[in-house]
Amino acid sequence: MIYLSLVFFQVVAPILIMLGIGATMQLKFKLNLKALSNLITYCLMPAAVFINIYETKVNAGVLGQIISYLLVFSVCLMLLGSIVSKLLKLNRNQAAIYKNSIVLINSGNYGIPVSQLLFSANPLGTSIQIIIVIFQNIITYTYGLYNLISSTKSGLDILRSLLRLPIVHALILGALMNILDIGIPTFLRIPLDYLANAFISIALITLGAQLAQLDIKTIINKVILTSTIGRLVLGPILAFGLILLMGLDGVVAQSLFIASAFPTSRNSSTLALEYDVEPNMAAQIVLFSTVVSCITVTVVIYLSNILWG
């Protein structure tokens, strides 16, 4: 219990404080969230991704294990979302939101800061989270979009959306420079470090500001409750089983297990709003799962240290 409280106060509580600062700033000053989002997407996150990939050695065997795990894990979540949405007898729009809420995980401006705090002494942990971010973006702009607008979005449009993501370019460049052992001049490395170090604080403040402006009008219903249970409870249980089945261990197992407990991605709410598919329900799910994750992520981090620490 003592260690569990340490995990909360050393990892989760700092995140909550940053979210609170972001929410307060939004309520008081009405921050330009579009500008902040662009700053993160096109500047800070690519810098953080580049530096972490550049400094980390991930052998082909480990990379293959991670990708194999992510594929199986995601397919299982898709099946879970489809089955439960049918059991709940949801209409088409509600089912789309529900399935996205289970599969799309906030591995970017929630997951990476958590990983950087947890694995500050071991860059491999953060690099695995970055791989998960890339994978989640692919899932978002394929499966997530298909659920919402399967009849209006072509495969070519989806591919273009992916290729425009700066983190993809940063990942490729960082990996190439890592493999080829290309040095970074000091006059470039210093600003890159500044940008990468700024990512955690700006990302969490922005997330807090986004949560503060979500439109919450109804009480918690069966869709919100079951999606939160699916994302925060069943997700880690499924991940634990797959990790044991695939024989993963150490930092790899820890990183993947912890990543399975992150809340529903804000992108699920953004897409729902953009295409007008139950946007209020999607926003409520994001907010509720983020709040509850403060408890579940603490427990999962605690268990990961016991199992593979």
Tab-separated table of C-alpha atoms in Angstrom:
chain	number	residue	atom	x	y	z
A	1	MET	CA	0.000	0.000	0.000
A	2	ILE	CA	2.893	2.361	0.754
A	3	TYR	CA	4.417	1.724	-2.663
A	4	LEU	CA	1.025	2.186	-4.308
A	5	SER	CA	0.704	5.607	-2.709
A	6	LEU	CA	4.252	6.456	-3.834
A	7	VAL	CA	3.321	5.573	-7.414
A	8	PHE	CA	0.289	7.833	-7.201
A	9	PHE	CA	2.107	10.824	-5.717
A	10	GLN	CA	5.242	10.477	-7.863
A	11	VAL	CA	3.633	9.700	-11.233
A	12	VAL	CA	-0.130	10.290	-11.314
A	13	ALA	CA	-0.403	13.287	-8.965
A	14	PRO	CA	2.060	15.417	-11.005
A	15	ILE	CA	-0.010	14.668	-14.112
A	16	LEU	CA	-3.222	15.650	-12.298
A	17	ILE	CA	-1.633	18.924	-11.192
A	18	MET	CA	-0.629	19.731	-14.774
A	19	LEU	CA	-4.126	18.848	-16.006
A	20	GLY	CA	-5.555	21.095	-13.297
A	21	ILE	CA	-3.311	23.961	-14.369
A	22	GLY	CA	-4.460	23.505	-17.959
A	23	ALA	CA	-8.123	23.405	-16.959
A	24	THR	CA	-7.745	26.532	-14.804
A	25	MET	CA	-5.936	28.418	-17.556
A	26	GLN	CA	-8.653	27.464	-20.043
A	27	LEU	CA	-11.501	28.548	-17.778
A	28	LYS	CA	-9.812	31.858	-16.943
A	29	PHE	CA	-8.114	32.849	-20.206
A	30	LYS	CA	-9.826	30.770	-22.942
A	31	LEU	CA	-6.614	29.450	-24.462
A	32	ASN	CA	-6.291	28.992	-28.212
A	33	LEU	CA	-6.427	25.197	-28.179
A	34	LYS	CA	-6.012	24.920	-31.934
A	35	ALA	CA	-2.708	26.807	-31.732
A	36	LEU	CA	-1.536	24.714	-28.774
A	37	SER	CA	-2.531	21.510	-30.556
A	38	ASN	CA	-0.576	22.575	-33.642
A	39	LEU	CA	2.428	23.467	-31.487
A	40	ILE	CA	2.387	19.972	-29.974
A	41	THR	CA	1.651	18.068	-33.187
A	42	TYR	CA	4.023	19.897	-35.506
A	43	CYS	CA	6.824	20.926	-33.163
A	44	LEU	CA	7.103	19.537	-29.634
A	45	MET	CA	5.991	15.925	-30.149
A	46	PRO	CA	8.134	15.377	-33.280
A	47	ALA	CA	11.162	16.714	-31.376
A	48	ALA	CA	10.467	14.394	-28.418
A	49	VAL	CA	9.929	11.429	-30.762
A	50	PHE	CA	13.094	12.176	-32.712
A	51	ILE	CA	15.322	12.494	-29.624
A	52	ASN	CA	13.972	9.342	-27.974
A	53	ILE	CA	14.282	7.210	-31.111
A	54	TYR	CA	17.697	8.671	-31.907
A	55	GLU	CA	19.056	7.798	-28.453
A	56	THR	CA	17.539	4.325	-28.112
A	57	LYS	CA	18.694	1.007	-29.494
A	58	VAL	CA	15.782	-1.298	-30.312
A	59	ASN	CA	16.810	-4.522	-31.984
A	60	ALA	CA	14.735	-6.037	-34.757
A	61	GLY	CA	13.592	-8.951	-32.580
A	62	VAL	CA	12.144	-6.684	-29.881
A	63	LEU	CA	10.525	-4.427	-32.492
A	64	GLY	CA	8.900	-7.464	-34.099
A	65	GLN	CA	7.545	-8.582	-30.717
A	66	ILE	CA	6.099	-5.137	-30.010
A	67	ILE	CA	4.379	-4.852	-33.391
A	68	SER	CA	3.025	-8.413	-33.163
A	69	TYR	CA	1.637	-7.681	-29.705
A	70	LEU	CA	0.032	-4.416	-30.831
A	71	LEU	CA	-1.658	-6.094	-33.790
A	72	VAL	CA	-3.136	-8.893	-31.680
A	73	PHE	CA	-4.070	-6.534	-28.834
A	74	SER	CA	-5.858	-4.112	-31.167
A	75	VAL	CA	-7.778	-6.849	-32.981
A	76	CYS	CA	-8.926	-8.255	-29.629
A	77	LEU	CA	-10.123	-4.798	-28.543
A	78	MET	CA	-11.983	-4.390	-31.826
A	79	LEU	CA	-13.744	-7.712	-31.276
A	80	LEU	CA	-14.535	-6.774	-27.674
A	81	GLY	CA	-16.025	-3.437	-28.724
A	82	SER	CA	-18.099	-5.044	-31.463
A	83	ILE	CA	-19.458	-7.797	-29.198
A	84	VAL	CA	-20.343	-5.506	-26.279
A	85	SER	CA	-21.961	-2.888	-28.531
A	86	LYS	CA	-24.242	-5.624	-29.901
A	87	LEU	CA	-25.034	-6.893	-26.403
A	88	LEU	CA	-25.966	-3.352	-25.376
A	89	LYS	CA	-28.140	-3.070	-28.524
A	90	LEU	CA	-26.616	0.273	-29.479
A	91	ASN	CA	-27.657	2.061	-32.640
A	92	ARG	CA	-25.120	2.543	-35.437
A	93	ASN	CA	-23.784	5.908	-34.237
A	94	GLN	CA	-23.547	4.856	-30.598
A	95	ALA	CA	-21.819	1.615	-31.603
A	96	ALA	CA	-19.229	3.558	-33.628
A	97	ILE	CA	-18.432	5.799	-30.656
A	98	TYR	CA	-18.347	2.835	-28.287
A	99	LYS	CA	-15.958	0.786	-30.448
A	100	ASN	CA	-13.634	3.767	-30.922
A	101	SER	CA	-13.621	4.454	-27.183
A	102	ILE	CA	-12.327	0.935	-26.507
A	103	VAL	CA	-9.696	0.774	-29.260
A	104	LEU	CA	-8.377	4.349	-29.516
A	105	ILE	CA	-6.031	5.042	-26.614
A	106	ASN	CA	-4.590	8.391	-25.467
A	107	SER	CA	-1.008	7.271	-25.978
A	108	GLY	CA	0.207	10.705	-27.114
A	109	ASN	CA	-0.260	13.631	-24.751
A	110	TYR	CA	-1.118	11.293	-21.855
A	111	GLY	CA	0.942	8.176	-22.545
A	112	ILE	CA	4.281	9.711	-23.519
A	113	PRO	CA	4.481	12.030	-20.467
A	114	VAL	CA	3.701	9.068	-18.182
A	115	SER	CA	6.375	6.971	-19.890
A	116	GLN	CA	8.939	9.753	-19.702
A	117	LEU	CA	8.311	10.105	-15.989
A	118	LEU	CA	8.468	6.355	-15.381
A	119	PHE	CA	11.355	5.463	-17.676
A	120	SER	CA	13.548	8.554	-17.370
A	121	ALA	CA	16.523	6.287	-16.667
A	122	ASN	CA	15.677	3.853	-19.470
A	123	PRO	CA	14.862	5.446	-22.872
A	124	LEU	CA	13.646	2.086	-24.203
A	125	GLY	CA	10.410	2.462	-22.225
A	126	THR	CA	9.620	5.823	-23.821
A	127	SER	CA	10.658	4.593	-27.269
A	128	ILE	CA	8.168	1.723	-26.983
A	129	GLN	CA	5.468	4.257	-26.126
A	130	ILE	CA	6.410	6.273	-29.219
A	131	ILE	CA	6.005	3.157	-31.365
A	132	ILE	CA	2.576	2.724	-29.764
A	133	VAL	CA	1.720	6.357	-30.607
A	134	ILE	CA	2.560	5.767	-34.278
A	135	PHE	CA	0.542	2.545	-34.276
A	136	GLN	CA	-2.402	4.258	-32.579
A	137	ASN	CA	-2.389	7.030	-35.180
A	138	ILE	CA	-2.604	4.405	-37.898
A	139	ILE	CA	-5.534	2.752	-36.090
A	140	THR	CA	-7.224	6.131	-35.587
A	141	TYR	CA	-7.079	7.123	-39.240
A	142	THR	CA	-8.116	3.698	-40.501
A	143	TYR	CA	-10.344	1.798	-38.081
A	144	GLY	CA	-11.502	4.909	-36.194
A	145	LEU	CA	-12.437	6.799	-39.337
A	146	TYR	CA	-14.012	3.717	-40.895
A	147	ASN	CA	-16.376	3.420	-37.926
A	148	LEU	CA	-17.548	7.002	-38.388
A	149	ILE	CA	-17.416	7.713	-42.132
A	150	SER	CA	-16.709	4.478	-43.965
A	151	SER	CA	-18.695	5.639	-46.975
A	152	THR	CA	-17.061	9.063	-47.384
A	153	LYS	CA	-13.338	8.550	-46.748
A	154	SER	CA	-11.196	6.784	-49.338
A	155	GLY	CA	-8.162	4.663	-48.602
A	156	LEU	CA	-5.980	7.207	-50.403
A	157	ASP	CA	-7.269	10.033	-48.213
A	158	ILE	CA	-6.491	7.998	-45.104
A	159	LEU	CA	-2.957	7.297	-46.371
A	160	ARG	CA	-2.415	10.987	-47.068
A	161	SER	CA	-3.539	11.856	-43.542
A	162	LEU	CA	-0.991	9.426	-42.107
A	163	LEU	CA	1.865	10.665	-44.284
A	164	ARG	CA	1.191	14.234	-43.161
A	165	LEU	CA	1.801	13.337	-39.503
A	166	PRO	CA	5.134	14.942	-38.428
A	167	ILE	CA	5.773	12.214	-35.851
A	168	VAL	CA	6.036	9.695	-38.697
A	169	HIS	CA	8.772	11.778	-40.320
A	170	ALA	CA	10.520	12.277	-36.975
A	171	LEU	CA	10.394	8.545	-36.282
A	172	ILE	CA	11.917	7.653	-39.669
A	173	LEU	CA	14.613	10.330	-39.464
A	174	GLY	CA	15.529	9.460	-35.886
A	175	ALA	CA	15.713	5.747	-36.706
A	176	LEU	CA	17.895	6.324	-39.782
A	177	MET	CA	20.309	8.604	-37.919
A	178	ASN	CA	20.417	6.083	-35.067
A	179	ILE	CA	21.177	3.140	-37.369
A	180	LEU	CA	23.743	5.072	-39.420
A	181	ASP	CA	25.264	6.599	-36.252
A	182	ILE	CA	25.004	10.151	-37.585
A	183	GLY	CA	25.863	12.843	-35.064
A	184	ILE	CA	23.778	15.969	-34.426
A	185	PRO	CA	25.610	19.331	-34.445
A	186	THR	CA	25.445	21.159	-31.137
A	187	PHE	CA	23.634	24.169	-32.609
A	188	LEU	CA	20.807	21.801	-33.643
A	189	ARG	CA	20.894	19.466	-30.653
A	190	ILE	CA	20.371	22.216	-28.066
A	191	PRO	CA	17.084	23.565	-29.535
A	192	LEU	CA	15.897	19.991	-30.152
A	193	ASP	CA	16.448	19.217	-26.472
A	194	TYR	CA	14.614	22.396	-25.476
A	195	LEU	CA	11.611	21.404	-27.613
A	196	ALA	CA	11.622	17.781	-26.417
A	197	ASN	CA	11.805	18.854	-22.769
A	198	ALA	CA	8.892	21.252	-23.250
A	199	PHE	CA	6.635	18.531	-24.638
A	200	ILE	CA	5.496	17.005	-21.322
A	201	SER	CA	4.336	20.237	-19.713
A	202	ILE	CA	2.654	21.729	-22.782
A	203	ALA	CA	0.966	18.437	-23.723
A	204	LEU	CA	-0.526	17.953	-20.257
A	205	ILE	CA	-1.613	21.585	-19.908
A	206	THR	CA	-3.290	21.368	-23.322
A	207	LEU	CA	-5.037	18.121	-22.389
A	208	GLY	CA	-6.318	19.726	-19.178
A	209	ALA	CA	-7.586	22.707	-21.158
A	210	GLN	CA	-9.330	20.389	-23.621
A	211	LEU	CA	-11.014	18.456	-20.834
A	212	ALA	CA	-12.170	21.711	-19.212
A	213	GLN	CA	-14.167	22.711	-22.272
A	214	LEU	CA	-15.897	19.381	-22.914
A	215	ASP	CA	-19.660	19.765	-23.018
A	216	ILE	CA	-21.114	17.554	-20.308
A	217	LYS	CA	-24.918	17.611	-20.173
A	218	THR	CA	-26.126	14.165	-19.167
A	219	ILE	CA	-25.481	11.771	-16.337
A	220	ILE	CA	-23.262	8.744	-16.723
A	221	ASN	CA	-25.106	6.068	-18.700
A	222	LYS	CA	-24.455	2.435	-19.613
A	223	VAL	CA	-22.429	3.340	-22.710
A	224	ILE	CA	-20.050	5.633	-20.805
A	225	LEU	CA	-19.705	3.235	-17.889
A	226	THR	CA	-19.134	0.064	-19.925
A	227	SER	CA	-16.730	1.778	-22.323
A	228	THR	CA	-14.670	3.038	-19.387
A	229	ILE	CA	-14.587	-0.449	-17.858
A	230	GLY	CA	-13.617	-1.900	-21.216
A	231	ARG	CA	-10.827	0.626	-21.797
A	232	LEU	CA	-9.382	0.835	-18.275
A	233	VAL	CA	-10.058	-2.620	-16.794
A	234	LEU	CA	-10.571	-5.188	-19.535
A	235	GLY	CA	-7.805	-3.614	-21.639
A	236	PRO	CA	-5.064	-4.237	-19.030
A	237	ILE	CA	-6.426	-7.730	-18.274
A	238	LEU	CA	-6.232	-8.590	-21.971
A	239	ALA	CA	-2.751	-7.070	-22.216
A	240	PHE	CA	-1.538	-9.088	-19.227
A	241	GLY	CA	-2.722	-12.320	-20.837
A	242	LEU	CA	-1.064	-11.505	-24.168
A	243	ILE	CA	2.208	-10.513	-22.491
A	244	LEU	CA	2.340	-13.842	-20.662
A	245	LEU	CA	1.317	-15.757	-23.792
A	246	MET	CA	4.022	-14.086	-25.902
A	247	GLY	CA	6.693	-14.479	-23.207
A	248	LEU	CA	7.505	-10.763	-22.963
A	249	ASP	CA	9.483	-9.532	-19.977
A	250	GLY	CA	11.330	-6.597	-18.433
A	251	VAL	CA	10.874	-3.031	-19.679
A	252	VAL	CA	9.040	-4.244	-22.806
A	253	ALA	CA	6.394	-6.016	-20.721
A	254	GLN	CA	6.123	-3.075	-18.301
A	255	SER	CA	5.714	-0.515	-21.070
A	256	LEU	CA	3.073	-2.476	-22.955
A	257	PHE	CA	1.115	-3.324	-19.810
A	258	ILE	CA	1.078	0.288	-18.597
A	259	ALA	CA	0.148	1.570	-22.068
A	260	SER	CA	-2.899	-0.710	-22.082
A	261	ALA	CA	-4.361	1.214	-19.121
A	262	PHE	CA	-4.383	4.704	-20.642
A	263	PRO	CA	-7.787	6.396	-21.134
A	264	THR	CA	-9.753	6.881	-24.325
A	265	SER	CA	-8.011	9.057	-26.895
A	266	ARG	CA	-9.167	12.646	-27.292
A	267	ASN	CA	-9.001	11.947	-31.040
A	268	SER	CA	-12.128	9.818	-30.681
A	269	SER	CA	-13.984	12.904	-29.450
A	270	THR	CA	-12.378	15.158	-32.080
A	271	LEU	CA	-13.393	12.853	-34.927
A	272	ALA	CA	-16.906	12.482	-33.534
A	273	LEU	CA	-17.281	16.273	-33.400
A	274	GLU	CA	-15.812	16.765	-36.873
A	275	TYR	CA	-18.221	14.283	-38.456
A	276	ASP	CA	-21.148	14.969	-36.084
A	277	VAL	CA	-21.515	11.422	-34.762
A	278	GLU	CA	-22.678	11.523	-31.113
A	279	PRO	CA	-20.073	14.223	-30.217
A	280	ASN	CA	-21.412	14.840	-26.701
A	281	MET	CA	-21.290	11.155	-25.771
A	282	ALA	CA	-17.754	10.872	-27.159
A	283	ALA	CA	-16.646	13.887	-25.091
A	284	GLN	CA	-18.175	12.451	-21.923
A	285	ILE	CA	-16.367	9.140	-22.448
A	286	VAL	CA	-13.021	10.911	-22.869
A	287	LEU	CA	-13.523	12.974	-19.724
A	288	PHE	CA	-14.851	10.149	-17.554
A	289	SER	CA	-12.177	7.643	-18.640
A	290	THR	CA	-9.440	10.234	-18.053
A	291	VAL	CA	-10.665	10.953	-14.521
A	292	VAL	CA	-11.046	7.255	-13.608
A	293	SER	CA	-7.656	6.431	-15.153
A	294	CYS	CA	-6.008	8.291	-12.288
A	295	ILE	CA	-6.895	5.257	-10.154
A	296	THR	CA	-6.471	2.467	-12.690
A	297	VAL	CA	-3.161	3.705	-14.125
A	298	THR	CA	-1.761	3.937	-10.586
A	299	VAL	CA	-2.735	0.316	-9.916
A	300	VAL	CA	-1.359	-0.913	-13.256
A	301	ILE	CA	1.978	0.881	-12.714
A	302	TYR	CA	2.169	-0.677	-9.257
A	303	LEU	CA	1.430	-4.162	-10.619
A	304	SER	CA	3.913	-3.737	-13.494
A	305	ASN	CA	6.711	-3.033	-11.007
A	306	ILE	CA	5.795	-6.075	-8.960
A	307	LEU	CA	5.580	-8.346	-12.000
A	308	TRP	CA	8.493	-7.098	-14.125
A	309	GLY	CA	10.339	-4.464	-12.106
